[in-house]
Amino acid sequence: MNYVLLEPEDFAAEDRVRLAGRRLRHVREILKSAIGDEVRVGVINGKIGKGRIERVDEDSLEMSVLLDCLPPDPLPLRLVLALPRPKVLNRTIAAATSMGIREIDLINSWRVEKSYWKSPRLSAENLRMHSILGLEQAGDTVLPTIRLHRLFKPFVRDELPHIIHGRLALLAQPGEEIEAPRQILQPAVLAIGPEGGFIEREVETFREIGFTPVSLGARILRVETAVACLIGRLF
Ligand code: SAM
């Protein structure tokens, strides 16, 4: 947590917040901050700035806050991600959010385990929590929009063609001949496969609607590593 993210209900006054729980523990035990110290803060979906600790004890702390800067710009990238294993999902959401992705589509695919769709980690509460972890890491405040698409075809065939209109559409596929481009300087949509990879028919569907399969080379990377490498390369 490099920034303490504030929720509207934390505000006791326009420039004063009261915190308890996880954020209090972080300020006391990790940052080891005391009265008079400053910590970096941001307000959910709003500005970032500084907080000065005015009072702290075991149960809560109070800070005066000055929120005077905009959060960093988002990446012009929409991520279409075949639903990964629940544990990997948490990490990938936090990582993608920390890198500035504001739109994530979680999609079904032949090799996505049916049980993953029943995971409590798909709850709005869990997705929000892991998005917040990413925002706190990066010093951003804007929560991503995460959409769930439990059926591959209706999303990829009917919705995705409209979404990719005017954007570069890339499908990450290990071993493809075409290398993933660098520094694209334009809005893009990036599709990442499940742990077993997309099946041939699915790859064909992506191609038909306008995606270009691209690779980072022969090494097969974990989902969250592939997302980070591709973003680093594209932007
Ligand atoms: N089992 C699959 C296979 O053998 O092709 C690999 C799946 S990989 C664990 C999960 C996803 O990460 C892939 O579908 C792809 O989208 C992305 N990925 C992993 N390594 C990649 C690479 N070298 N280049 C492009 N994408 C990659």
PDB file of C-alpha atoms and ligand atoms in Angstrom:
ATOM      1  CA  MET A   1       0.000   0.000   0.000  1.00  0.00           C
ATOM      2  CA  ASN A   2       1.786   3.097  -1.233  1.00  0.00           C
ATOM      3  CA  TYR A   3      -1.339   5.259  -0.992  1.00  0.00           C
ATOM      4  CA  VAL A   4      -4.098   5.056   1.578  1.00  0.00           C
ATOM      5  CA  LEU A   5      -7.363   5.040  -0.364  1.00  0.00           C
ATOM      6  CA  LEU A   6     -10.217   6.872   1.282  1.00  0.00           C
ATOM      7  CA  GLU A   7     -13.911   6.048   0.952  1.00  0.00           C
ATOM      8  CA  PRO A   8     -16.601   8.752   1.180  1.00  0.00           C
ATOM      9  CA  GLU A   9     -17.733   7.388   4.562  1.00  0.00           C
ATOM     10  CA  ASP A  10     -14.231   7.959   6.041  1.00  0.00           C
ATOM     11  CA  PHE A  11     -14.755  11.733   5.924  1.00  0.00           C
ATOM     12  CA  ALA A  12     -15.751  13.366   9.208  1.00  0.00           C
ATOM     13  CA  ALA A  13     -15.398  16.781   7.522  1.00  0.00           C
ATOM     14  CA  GLU A  14     -14.338  17.968   4.074  1.00  0.00           C
ATOM     15  CA  ASP A  15     -10.638  17.850   5.048  1.00  0.00           C
ATOM     16  CA  ARG A  16     -10.663  15.305   7.856  1.00  0.00           C
ATOM     17  CA  VAL A  17     -10.883  11.499   7.842  1.00  0.00           C
ATOM     18  CA  ARG A  18     -11.106   8.788  10.459  1.00  0.00           C
ATOM     19  CA  LEU A  19      -9.683   5.326   9.654  1.00  0.00           C
ATOM     20  CA  ALA A  20      -9.723   1.939  11.369  1.00  0.00           C
ATOM     21  CA  GLY A  21      -9.010  -1.685  10.428  1.00  0.00           C
ATOM     22  CA  ARG A  22      -6.628  -2.609   7.599  1.00  0.00           C
ATOM     23  CA  ARG A  23      -5.590   0.943   6.754  1.00  0.00           C
ATOM     24  CA  LEU A  24      -4.985   1.848  10.403  1.00  0.00           C
ATOM     25  CA  ARG A  25      -2.821  -1.269  10.811  1.00  0.00           C
ATOM     26  CA  HIS A  26      -0.858  -0.395   7.690  1.00  0.00           C
ATOM     27  CA  VAL A  27      -0.171   3.163   8.820  1.00  0.00           C
ATOM     28  CA  ARG A  28       0.819   2.065  12.335  1.00  0.00           C
ATOM     29  CA  GLU A  29       2.632  -1.206  11.688  1.00  0.00           C
ATOM     30  CA  ILE A  30       4.111  -0.953   8.190  1.00  0.00           C
ATOM     31  CA  LEU A  31       4.621   2.773   7.709  1.00  0.00           C
ATOM     32  CA  LYS A  32       5.199   3.205  11.465  1.00  0.00           C
ATOM     33  CA  SER A  33       3.772   6.693  11.151  1.00  0.00           C
ATOM     34  CA  ALA A  34       3.016   8.817  14.208  1.00  0.00           C
ATOM     35  CA  ILE A  35       1.275  12.105  14.962  1.00  0.00           C
ATOM     36  CA  GLY A  36       2.513  14.853  12.629  1.00  0.00           C
ATOM     37  CA  ASP A  37       3.716  12.427   9.931  1.00  0.00           C
ATOM     38  CA  GLU A  38       2.405  12.691   6.387  1.00  0.00           C
ATOM     39  CA  VAL A  39       1.100   9.791   4.309  1.00  0.00           C
ATOM     40  CA  ARG A  40       0.071   9.676   0.657  1.00  0.00           C
ATOM     41  CA  VAL A  41      -3.678   9.446   0.234  1.00  0.00           C
ATOM     42  CA  GLY A  42      -6.286   9.375  -2.509  1.00  0.00           C
ATOM     43  CA  VAL A  43     -10.049   9.327  -2.531  1.00  0.00           C
ATOM     44  CA  ILE A  44     -11.817   6.570  -4.449  1.00  0.00           C
ATOM     45  CA  ASN A  45     -12.580   7.813  -7.982  1.00  0.00           C
ATOM     46  CA  GLY A  46     -11.174  11.231  -7.043  1.00  0.00           C
ATOM     47  CA  LYS A  47      -7.981  13.148  -6.373  1.00  0.00           C
ATOM     48  CA  ILE A  48      -4.754  12.182  -4.638  1.00  0.00           C
ATOM     49  CA  GLY A  49      -2.763  14.184  -2.103  1.00  0.00           C
ATOM     50  CA  LYS A  50      -1.381  14.085   1.439  1.00  0.00           C
ATOM     51  CA  GLY A  51      -2.767  13.281   4.850  1.00  0.00           C
ATOM     52  CA  ARG A  52      -1.279  14.510   8.129  1.00  0.00           C
ATOM     53  CA  ILE A  53      -1.839  12.305  11.156  1.00  0.00           C
ATOM     54  CA  GLU A  54      -3.541  14.295  13.906  1.00  0.00           C
ATOM     55  CA  ARG A  55      -4.427  11.497  16.308  1.00  0.00           C
ATOM     56  CA  VAL A  56      -3.683   7.770  16.403  1.00  0.00           C
ATOM     57  CA  ASP A  57      -4.367   4.953  18.844  1.00  0.00           C
ATOM     58  CA  GLU A  58      -5.011   1.203  18.667  1.00  0.00           C
ATOM     59  CA  ASP A  59      -8.599   1.612  17.460  1.00  0.00           C
ATOM     60  CA  SER A  60      -8.493   4.437  14.950  1.00  0.00           C
ATOM     61  CA  LEU A  61      -6.605   7.398  13.548  1.00  0.00           C
ATOM     62  CA  GLU A  62      -7.556  10.820  12.321  1.00  0.00           C
ATOM     63  CA  MET A  63      -5.880  12.720   9.511  1.00  0.00           C
ATOM     64  CA  SER A  64      -6.313  16.131   7.981  1.00  0.00           C
ATOM     65  CA  VAL A  65      -6.147  15.699   4.219  1.00  0.00           C
ATOM     66  CA  LEU A  66      -5.316  17.838   1.227  1.00  0.00           C
ATOM     67  CA  LEU A  67      -6.422  16.278  -2.058  1.00  0.00           C
ATOM     68  CA  ASP A  68      -4.978  18.526  -4.750  1.00  0.00           C
ATOM     69  CA  CYS A  69      -3.636  16.328  -7.589  1.00  0.00           C
ATOM     70  CA  LEU A  70      -5.208  14.223 -10.287  1.00  0.00           C
ATOM     71  CA  PRO A  71      -4.471  10.475 -10.318  1.00  0.00           C
ATOM     72  CA  PRO A  72      -2.232   9.159 -13.132  1.00  0.00           C
ATOM     73  CA  ASP A  73      -3.741   8.807 -16.604  1.00  0.00           C
ATOM     74  CA  PRO A  74      -5.303   5.434 -17.440  1.00  0.00           C
ATOM     75  CA  LEU A  75      -3.919   3.138 -20.121  1.00  0.00           C
ATOM     76  CA  PRO A  76      -5.902   3.197 -23.372  1.00  0.00           C
ATOM     77  CA  LEU A  77      -6.249  -0.564 -23.124  1.00  0.00           C
ATOM     78  CA  ARG A  78      -9.234  -2.809 -22.537  1.00  0.00           C
ATOM     79  CA  LEU A  79      -8.332  -6.254 -21.254  1.00  0.00           C
ATOM     80  CA  VAL A  80     -10.321  -9.310 -22.341  1.00  0.00           C
ATOM     81  CA  LEU A  81      -9.263 -12.076 -20.027  1.00  0.00           C
ATOM     82  CA  ALA A  82     -10.340 -15.719 -20.107  1.00  0.00           C
ATOM     83  CA  LEU A  83     -11.423 -16.323 -16.514  1.00  0.00           C
ATOM     84  CA  PRO A  84      -8.354 -17.605 -14.656  1.00  0.00           C
ATOM     85  CA  ARG A  85      -8.148 -19.762 -11.531  1.00  0.00           C
ATOM     86  CA  PRO A  86      -9.635 -17.827  -8.575  1.00  0.00           C
ATOM     87  CA  LYS A  87      -6.255 -17.226  -6.893  1.00  0.00           C
ATOM     88  CA  VAL A  88      -4.726 -16.033 -10.170  1.00  0.00           C
ATOM     89  CA  LEU A  89      -7.796 -13.868 -10.775  1.00  0.00           C
ATOM     90  CA  ASN A  90      -7.146 -11.851  -7.603  1.00  0.00           C
ATOM     91  CA  ARG A  91      -3.502 -11.264  -8.508  1.00  0.00           C
ATOM     92  CA  THR A  92      -4.279 -10.416 -12.123  1.00  0.00           C
ATOM     93  CA  ILE A  93      -7.020  -7.915 -11.225  1.00  0.00           C
ATOM     94  CA  ALA A  94      -4.707  -6.154  -8.756  1.00  0.00           C
ATOM     95  CA  ALA A  95      -1.799  -6.133 -11.236  1.00  0.00           C
ATOM     96  CA  ALA A  96      -3.895  -4.941 -14.203  1.00  0.00           C
ATOM     97  CA  THR A  97      -5.446  -2.189 -12.077  1.00  0.00           C
ATOM     98  CA  SER A  98      -2.043  -1.065 -10.816  1.00  0.00           C
ATOM     99  CA  MET A  99      -0.916  -0.714 -14.436  1.00  0.00           C
ATOM    100  CA  GLY A 100      -3.817   1.612 -15.256  1.00  0.00           C
ATOM    101  CA  ILE A 101      -6.334  -0.665 -16.954  1.00  0.00           C
ATOM    102  CA  ARG A 102      -9.834   0.696 -16.469  1.00  0.00           C
ATOM    103  CA  GLU A 103     -11.882  -1.911 -18.333  1.00  0.00           C
ATOM    104  CA  ILE A 104     -11.658  -5.652 -17.883  1.00  0.00           C
ATOM    105  CA  ASP A 105     -13.887  -8.262 -19.503  1.00  0.00           C
ATOM    106  CA  LEU A 106     -13.732 -11.690 -17.893  1.00  0.00           C
ATOM    107  CA  ILE A 107     -14.841 -14.224 -20.488  1.00  0.00           C
ATOM    108  CA  ASN A 108     -15.604 -17.895 -20.733  1.00  0.00           C
ATOM    109  CA  SER A 109     -13.629 -20.199 -22.989  1.00  0.00           C
ATOM    110  CA  TRP A 110     -13.557 -23.944 -23.645  1.00  0.00           C
ATOM    111  CA  ARG A 111     -10.645 -24.479 -21.271  1.00  0.00           C
ATOM    112  CA  VAL A 112     -12.017 -22.356 -18.410  1.00  0.00           C
ATOM    113  CA  GLU A 113     -13.094 -24.712 -15.590  1.00  0.00           C
ATOM    114  CA  LYS A 114     -16.866 -24.401 -15.110  1.00  0.00           C
ATOM    115  CA  SER A 115     -16.356 -24.258 -11.325  1.00  0.00           C
ATOM    116  CA  TYR A 116     -14.386 -20.993 -11.623  1.00  0.00           C
ATOM    117  CA  TRP A 117     -17.637 -19.193 -12.462  1.00  0.00           C
ATOM    118  CA  LYS A 118     -19.048 -20.231  -9.080  1.00  0.00           C
ATOM    119  CA  SER A 119     -16.128 -18.841  -7.116  1.00  0.00           C
ATOM    120  CA  PRO A 120     -16.947 -16.258  -4.433  1.00  0.00           C
ATOM    121  CA  ARG A 121     -13.921 -14.380  -5.760  1.00  0.00           C
ATOM    122  CA  LEU A 122     -16.134 -13.234  -8.619  1.00  0.00           C
ATOM    123  CA  SER A 123     -18.306 -11.283  -6.186  1.00  0.00           C
ATOM    124  CA  ALA A 124     -18.443  -7.544  -6.749  1.00  0.00           C
ATOM    125  CA  GLU A 125     -17.000  -7.096  -3.256  1.00  0.00           C
ATOM    126  CA  ASN A 126     -13.938  -9.264  -3.926  1.00  0.00           C
ATOM    127  CA  LEU A 127     -13.263  -7.734  -7.351  1.00  0.00           C
ATOM    128  CA  ARG A 128     -13.495  -4.263  -5.786  1.00  0.00           C
ATOM    129  CA  MET A 129     -11.121  -5.256  -2.960  1.00  0.00           C
ATOM    130  CA  HIS A 130      -8.468  -6.509  -5.362  1.00  0.00           C
ATOM    131  CA  SER A 131      -8.902  -3.489  -7.599  1.00  0.00           C
ATOM    132  CA  ILE A 132      -8.328  -1.314  -4.531  1.00  0.00           C
ATOM    133  CA  LEU A 133      -5.133  -3.226  -3.716  1.00  0.00           C
ATOM    134  CA  GLY A 134      -3.898  -2.389  -7.225  1.00  0.00           C
ATOM    135  CA  LEU A 135      -4.893   1.271  -6.898  1.00  0.00           C
ATOM    136  CA  GLU A 136      -3.207   1.575  -3.490  1.00  0.00           C
ATOM    137  CA  GLN A 137      -0.059   0.095  -4.963  1.00  0.00           C
ATOM    138  CA  ALA A 138       0.038   2.478  -7.924  1.00  0.00           C
ATOM    139  CA  GLY A 139      -1.256   5.729  -6.455  1.00  0.00           C
ATOM    140  CA  ASP A 140      -4.365   5.666  -8.596  1.00  0.00           C
ATOM    141  CA  THR A 141      -7.948   6.113  -7.400  1.00  0.00           C
ATOM    142  CA  VAL A 142     -10.229   5.138 -10.275  1.00  0.00           C
ATOM    143  CA  LEU A 143     -11.849   1.732  -9.950  1.00  0.00           C
ATOM    144  CA  PRO A 144     -11.904  -0.345 -13.136  1.00  0.00           C
ATOM    145  CA  THR A 145     -15.156  -1.558 -14.652  1.00  0.00           C
ATOM    146  CA  ILE A 146     -15.089  -5.349 -14.581  1.00  0.00           C
ATOM    147  CA  ARG A 147     -17.678  -7.188 -16.659  1.00  0.00           C
ATOM    148  CA  LEU A 148     -18.417 -10.922 -16.553  1.00  0.00           C
ATOM    149  CA  HIS A 149     -19.322 -12.768 -19.765  1.00  0.00           C
ATOM    150  CA  ARG A 150     -20.334 -16.321 -18.961  1.00  0.00           C
ATOM    151  CA  LEU A 151     -20.856 -17.239 -22.622  1.00  0.00           C
ATOM    152  CA  PHE A 152     -17.998 -16.971 -25.125  1.00  0.00           C
ATOM    153  CA  LYS A 153     -19.917 -16.663 -28.374  1.00  0.00           C
ATOM    154  CA  PRO A 154     -22.459 -13.923 -27.624  1.00  0.00           C
ATOM    155  CA  PHE A 155     -19.708 -11.712 -26.219  1.00  0.00           C
ATOM    156  CA  VAL A 156     -16.968 -12.388 -28.761  1.00  0.00           C
ATOM    157  CA  ARG A 157     -19.212 -12.607 -31.844  1.00  0.00           C
ATOM    158  CA  ASP A 158     -21.779  -9.900 -31.041  1.00  0.00           C
ATOM    159  CA  GLU A 159     -20.214  -7.390 -28.612  1.00  0.00           C
ATOM    160  CA  LEU A 160     -16.478  -7.505 -29.194  1.00  0.00           C
ATOM    161  CA  PRO A 161     -16.625  -6.346 -32.853  1.00  0.00           C
ATOM    162  CA  HIS A 162     -18.183  -3.068 -31.641  1.00  0.00           C
ATOM    163  CA  ILE A 163     -15.716  -2.751 -28.769  1.00  0.00           C
ATOM    164  CA  ILE A 164     -12.658  -3.099 -31.020  1.00  0.00           C
ATOM    165  CA  HIS A 165     -13.940  -0.592 -33.558  1.00  0.00           C
ATOM    166  CA  GLY A 166     -11.197   2.053 -33.987  1.00  0.00           C
ATOM    167  CA  ARG A 167      -8.777   0.168 -31.728  1.00  0.00           C
ATOM    168  CA  LEU A 168      -5.920  -2.210 -32.304  1.00  0.00           C
ATOM    169  CA  ALA A 169      -7.156  -5.704 -31.426  1.00  0.00           C
ATOM    170  CA  LEU A 170      -4.491  -8.156 -30.279  1.00  0.00           C
ATOM    171  CA  LEU A 171      -4.808 -11.768 -29.203  1.00  0.00           C
ATOM    172  CA  ALA A 172      -1.872 -12.983 -27.109  1.00  0.00           C
ATOM    173  CA  GLN A 173      -0.793 -16.423 -28.282  1.00  0.00           C
ATOM    174  CA  PRO A 174       2.549 -18.017 -27.386  1.00  0.00           C
ATOM    175  CA  GLY A 175       4.618 -19.120 -30.376  1.00  0.00           C
ATOM    176  CA  GLU A 176       2.733 -17.076 -33.000  1.00  0.00           C
ATOM    177  CA  GLU A 177       4.901 -15.825 -35.860  1.00  0.00           C
ATOM    178  CA  ILE A 178       3.909 -12.181 -35.473  1.00  0.00           C
ATOM    179  CA  GLU A 179       5.699 -10.505 -32.579  1.00  0.00           C
ATOM    180  CA  ALA A 180       3.669  -8.360 -30.198  1.00  0.00           C
ATOM    181  CA  PRO A 181       4.154  -4.738 -31.322  1.00  0.00           C
ATOM    182  CA  ARG A 182       5.962  -2.125 -29.216  1.00  0.00           C
ATOM    183  CA  GLN A 183       4.917   1.396 -28.235  1.00  0.00           C
ATOM    184  CA  ILE A 184       1.689   1.308 -30.199  1.00  0.00           C
ATOM    185  CA  LEU A 185       0.541   4.807 -29.158  1.00  0.00           C
ATOM    186  CA  GLN A 186      -3.098   4.032 -29.883  1.00  0.00           C
ATOM    187  CA  PRO A 187      -6.098   2.575 -28.052  1.00  0.00           C
ATOM    188  CA  ALA A 188      -6.119  -1.213 -28.011  1.00  0.00           C
ATOM    189  CA  VAL A 189      -7.961  -4.307 -26.861  1.00  0.00           C
ATOM    190  CA  LEU A 190      -5.838  -7.208 -25.634  1.00  0.00           C
ATOM    191  CA  ALA A 191      -7.221 -10.750 -25.282  1.00  0.00           C
ATOM    192  CA  ILE A 192      -5.435 -13.197 -22.973  1.00  0.00           C
ATOM    193  CA  GLY A 193      -6.207 -16.907 -22.930  1.00  0.00           C
ATOM    194  CA  PRO A 194      -6.888 -19.332 -20.089  1.00  0.00           C
ATOM    195  CA  GLU A 195      -4.212 -21.497 -18.493  1.00  0.00           C
ATOM    196  CA  GLY A 196      -4.736 -24.185 -21.138  1.00  0.00           C
ATOM    197  CA  GLY A 197      -4.819 -21.580 -23.937  1.00  0.00           C
ATOM    198  CA  PHE A 198      -7.669 -20.788 -26.354  1.00  0.00           C
ATOM    199  CA  ILE A 199      -8.704 -23.704 -28.568  1.00  0.00           C
ATOM    200  CA  GLU A 200      -8.234 -23.407 -32.337  1.00  0.00           C
ATOM    201  CA  ARG A 201     -11.921 -22.619 -32.969  1.00  0.00           C
ATOM    202  CA  GLU A 202     -11.796 -19.742 -30.499  1.00  0.00           C
ATOM    203  CA  VAL A 203      -8.600 -18.368 -32.031  1.00  0.00           C
ATOM    204  CA  GLU A 204     -10.339 -18.523 -35.422  1.00  0.00           C
ATOM    205  CA  THR A 205     -13.319 -16.577 -34.058  1.00  0.00           C
ATOM    206  CA  PHE A 206     -11.012 -13.849 -32.731  1.00  0.00           C
ATOM    207  CA  ARG A 207      -9.282 -13.706 -36.121  1.00  0.00           C
ATOM    208  CA  GLU A 208     -12.582 -13.485 -37.986  1.00  0.00           C
ATOM    209  CA  ILE A 209     -13.741 -10.465 -36.006  1.00  0.00           C
ATOM    210  CA  GLY A 210     -10.442  -8.631 -36.525  1.00  0.00           C
ATOM    211  CA  PHE A 211      -7.954  -9.686 -33.845  1.00  0.00           C
ATOM    212  CA  THR A 212      -4.325 -10.290 -34.768  1.00  0.00           C
ATOM    213  CA  PRO A 213      -2.666 -13.129 -32.845  1.00  0.00           C
ATOM    214  CA  VAL A 214       0.697 -11.927 -31.519  1.00  0.00           C
ATOM    215  CA  SER A 215       3.394 -13.500 -29.414  1.00  0.00           C
ATOM    216  CA  LEU A 216       6.063 -12.608 -26.900  1.00  0.00           C
ATOM    217  CA  GLY A 217       8.135 -15.554 -28.131  1.00  0.00           C
ATOM    218  CA  ALA A 218       8.224 -19.273 -27.516  1.00  0.00           C
ATOM    219  CA  ARG A 219       8.246 -19.090 -23.717  1.00  0.00           C
ATOM    220  CA  ILE A 220       4.839 -19.827 -22.247  1.00  0.00           C
ATOM    221  CA  LEU A 221       4.202 -17.328 -19.503  1.00  0.00           C
ATOM    222  CA  ARG A 222       1.729 -17.354 -16.659  1.00  0.00           C
ATOM    223  CA  VAL A 223      -1.372 -15.265 -17.243  1.00  0.00           C
ATOM    224  CA  GLU A 224      -0.372 -12.431 -14.907  1.00  0.00           C
ATOM    225  CA  THR A 225       3.198 -12.401 -16.277  1.00  0.00           C
ATOM    226  CA  ALA A 226       1.935 -12.299 -19.874  1.00  0.00           C
ATOM    227  CA  VAL A 227      -0.393  -9.380 -19.028  1.00  0.00           C
ATOM    228  CA  ALA A 228       2.469  -7.404 -17.429  1.00  0.00           C
ATOM    229  CA  CYS A 229       4.940  -8.158 -20.258  1.00  0.00           C
ATOM    230  CA  LEU A 230       2.446  -7.220 -22.957  1.00  0.00           C
ATOM    231  CA  ILE A 231       1.446  -3.967 -21.294  1.00  0.00           C
ATOM    232  CA  GLY A 232       5.103  -3.030 -20.776  1.00  0.00           C
ATOM    233  CA  ARG A 233       5.721  -3.686 -24.420  1.00  0.00           C
ATOM    234  CA  LEU A 234       2.632  -2.050 -25.932  1.00  0.00           C
ATOM    235  CA  PHE A 235       2.822   1.159 -23.906  1.00  0.00           C
TER     236      PHE A 235
HETATM  237  N1  SAM B   1      -1.273 -23.815 -22.386  1.00  0.00           N
HETATM  238  C1  SAM B   1      -1.158 -22.751 -23.336  1.00  0.00           C
HETATM  239  C2  SAM B   1      -0.254 -23.138 -24.496  1.00  0.00           C
HETATM  240  O1  SAM B   1       0.442 -24.111 -24.339  1.00  0.00           O
HETATM  241  O2  SAM B   1      -0.257 -22.420 -25.483  1.00  0.00           O
HETATM  242  C3  SAM B   1      -0.577 -21.519 -22.636  1.00  0.00           C
HETATM  243  C4  SAM B   1      -1.521 -20.730 -21.889  1.00  0.00           C
HETATM  244  S1  SAM B   1      -0.758 -19.378 -21.009  1.00  0.00           S
HETATM  245  C5  SAM B   1      -0.470 -20.098 -19.458  1.00  0.00           C
HETATM  246  C6  SAM B   1      -2.097 -18.314 -20.758  1.00  0.00           C
HETATM  247  C7  SAM B   1      -2.187 -17.176 -21.722  1.00  0.00           C
HETATM  248  O3  SAM B   1      -1.132 -16.247 -21.510  1.00  0.00           O
HETATM  249  C8  SAM B   1      -2.083 -17.542 -23.174  1.00  0.00           C
HETATM  250  O4  SAM B   1      -3.296 -18.040 -23.702  1.00  0.00           O
HETATM  251  C9  SAM B   1      -1.690 -16.214 -23.802  1.00  0.00           C
HETATM  252  O5  SAM B   1      -2.805 -15.373 -23.975  1.00  0.00           O
HETATM  253  C10 SAM B   1      -0.770 -15.629 -22.735  1.00  0.00           C
HETATM  254  N2  SAM B   1       0.642 -15.963 -23.028  1.00  0.00           N
HETATM  255  C11 SAM B   1       1.458 -16.742 -22.319  1.00  0.00           C
HETATM  256  N3  SAM B   1       2.685 -16.795 -22.863  1.00  0.00           N
HETATM  257  C12 SAM B   1       2.648 -16.005 -23.964  1.00  0.00           C
HETATM  258  C13 SAM B   1       3.585 -15.644 -24.972  1.00  0.00           C
HETATM  259  N4  SAM B   1       4.826 -16.101 -24.972  1.00  0.00           N
HETATM  260  N5  SAM B   1       3.172 -14.806 -25.960  1.00  0.00           N
HETATM  261  C14 SAM B   1       1.919 -14.340 -25.995  1.00  0.00           C
HETATM  262  N6  SAM B   1       0.982 -14.645 -25.066  1.00  0.00           N
HETATM  263  C15 SAM B   1       1.342 -15.462 -24.072  1.00  0.00           C
END
